[in-house]
Coordinates of C-alpha atoms in Angstrom, one line a residue:
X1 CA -29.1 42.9 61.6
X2 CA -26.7 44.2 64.5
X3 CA -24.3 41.0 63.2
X4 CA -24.3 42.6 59.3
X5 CA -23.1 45.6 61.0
X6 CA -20.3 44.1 63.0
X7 CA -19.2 42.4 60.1
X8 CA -19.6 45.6 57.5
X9 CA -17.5 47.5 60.1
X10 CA -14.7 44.7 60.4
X11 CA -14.8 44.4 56.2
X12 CA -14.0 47.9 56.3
X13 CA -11.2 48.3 58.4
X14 CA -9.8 45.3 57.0
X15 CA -10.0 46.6 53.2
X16 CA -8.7 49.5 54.1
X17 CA -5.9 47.9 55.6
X18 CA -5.4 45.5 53.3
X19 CA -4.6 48.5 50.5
X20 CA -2.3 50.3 53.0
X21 CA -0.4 47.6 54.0
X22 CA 0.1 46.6 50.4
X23 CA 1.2 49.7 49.3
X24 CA 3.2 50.6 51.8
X25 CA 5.2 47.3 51.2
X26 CA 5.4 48.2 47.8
X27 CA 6.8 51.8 48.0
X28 CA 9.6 50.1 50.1
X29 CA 10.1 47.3 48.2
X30 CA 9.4 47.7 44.7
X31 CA 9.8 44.5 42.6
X32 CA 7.6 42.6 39.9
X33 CA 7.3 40.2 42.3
X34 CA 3.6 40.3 44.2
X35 CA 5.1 41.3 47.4
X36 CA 2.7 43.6 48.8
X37 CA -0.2 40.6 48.2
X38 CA 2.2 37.6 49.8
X39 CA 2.9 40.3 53.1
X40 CA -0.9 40.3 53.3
X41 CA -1.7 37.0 52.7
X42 CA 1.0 35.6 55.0
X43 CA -0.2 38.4 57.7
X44 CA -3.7 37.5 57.2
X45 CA -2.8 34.1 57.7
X46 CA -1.1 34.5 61.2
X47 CA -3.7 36.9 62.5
X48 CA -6.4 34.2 61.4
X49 CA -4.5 31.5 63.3
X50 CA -4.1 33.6 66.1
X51 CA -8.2 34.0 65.9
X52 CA -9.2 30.5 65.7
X53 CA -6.5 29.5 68.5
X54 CA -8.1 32.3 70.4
X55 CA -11.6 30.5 69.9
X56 CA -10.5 27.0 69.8
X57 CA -8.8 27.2 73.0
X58 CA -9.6 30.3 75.2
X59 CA -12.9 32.1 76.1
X60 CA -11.2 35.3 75.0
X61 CA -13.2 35.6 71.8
X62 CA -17.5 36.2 71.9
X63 CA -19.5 35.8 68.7
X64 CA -19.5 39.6 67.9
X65 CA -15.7 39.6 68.3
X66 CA -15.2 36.2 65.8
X67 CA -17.8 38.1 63.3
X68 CA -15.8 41.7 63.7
X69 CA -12.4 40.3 63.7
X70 CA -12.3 36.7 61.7
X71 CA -14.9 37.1 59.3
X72 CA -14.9 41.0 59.0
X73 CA -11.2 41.9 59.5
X74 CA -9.6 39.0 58.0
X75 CA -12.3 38.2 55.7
X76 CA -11.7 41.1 54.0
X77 CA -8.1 41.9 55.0
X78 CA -7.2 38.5 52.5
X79 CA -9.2 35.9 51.9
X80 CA -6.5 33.4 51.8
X81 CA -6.8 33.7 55.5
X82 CA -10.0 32.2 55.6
X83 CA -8.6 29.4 53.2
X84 CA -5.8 28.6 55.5
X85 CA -8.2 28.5 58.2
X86 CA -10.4 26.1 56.8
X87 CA -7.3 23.8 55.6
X88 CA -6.3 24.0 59.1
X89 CA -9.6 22.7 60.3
X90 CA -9.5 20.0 57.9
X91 CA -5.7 19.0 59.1
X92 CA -7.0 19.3 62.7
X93 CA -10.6 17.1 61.7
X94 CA -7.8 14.3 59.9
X95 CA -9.7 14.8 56.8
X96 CA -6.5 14.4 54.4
X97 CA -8.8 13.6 51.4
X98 CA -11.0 16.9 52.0
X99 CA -7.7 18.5 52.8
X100 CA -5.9 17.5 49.5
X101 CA -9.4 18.2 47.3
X102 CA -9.7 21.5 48.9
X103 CA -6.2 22.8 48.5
X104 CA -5.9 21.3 44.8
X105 CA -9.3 22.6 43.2
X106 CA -8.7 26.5 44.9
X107 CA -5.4 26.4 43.9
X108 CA -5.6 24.8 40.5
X109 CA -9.6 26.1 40.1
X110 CA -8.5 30.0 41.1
X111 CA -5.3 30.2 38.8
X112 CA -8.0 28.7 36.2
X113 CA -10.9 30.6 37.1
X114 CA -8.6 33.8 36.6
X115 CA -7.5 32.4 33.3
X116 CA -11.2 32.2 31.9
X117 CA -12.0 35.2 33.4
X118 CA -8.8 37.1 31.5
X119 CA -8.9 35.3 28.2
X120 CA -13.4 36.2 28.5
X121 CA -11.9 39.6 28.6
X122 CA -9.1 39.2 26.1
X123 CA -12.1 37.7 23.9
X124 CA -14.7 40.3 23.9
X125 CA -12.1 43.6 24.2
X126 CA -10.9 42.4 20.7

């Protein structure tokens, strides 16, 4: 239970920064263009890295700091952190074949999952 707590606390922090750090990118930068999302993403990314270096390589991190920060934090800060994560431990397992099947089918299966999941809407709000 104490680990569901650890992680609910990280999730929140890293929601709620996830919407500031979004907007705040987009009051100074206003575009179409998804900045806001990419300057998460790409910070989620780094900060991730940073995590499973940290873990990988150093005693720094303990299980209640992984869960708080990696899996809390960034889990809910982007999860595109966690998917660059795992394509990193592919890369670093030489699993090219998981690597490749990974990236295409979240790639291609999210931009098509959020198709489906439009057009369901599209179809029924008609």
């Amino acid at each position: 239970m104490n680990n569901l707590i650890i992680v609910a606390l990280g999730s929140a922090l890293g929601g709620v920064s996830r919407y500031l750090l979004s907007d705040c990118v987009r009051r100074l930068f206003p575009t179409a263009f998804p900045l806001g999302t990419l300057v998460v993403n790409l910070a989620g990314c780094f900060v991730m890295g940073l995590l499973a270096g940290l873990l990988a390589h150093t005693r720094a991190l303990s299980e209640a700091r992984w869960l708080l920060l990696a899996v809390g934090f960034c889990g809910s800060f982007t999860t595109f952190s966690t998917f660059a994560a795992d394509n990193l431990r592919l890369l670093s397992e030489k699993s090219l074949p998981l690597f490749l099947l990974n990236l295409g089918l979240s790639v291609a299966g999210g931009l098509l999952a959020a198709w489906l999941g439009y057009r369901l809407v599209l179809h029924f709000s008609e």
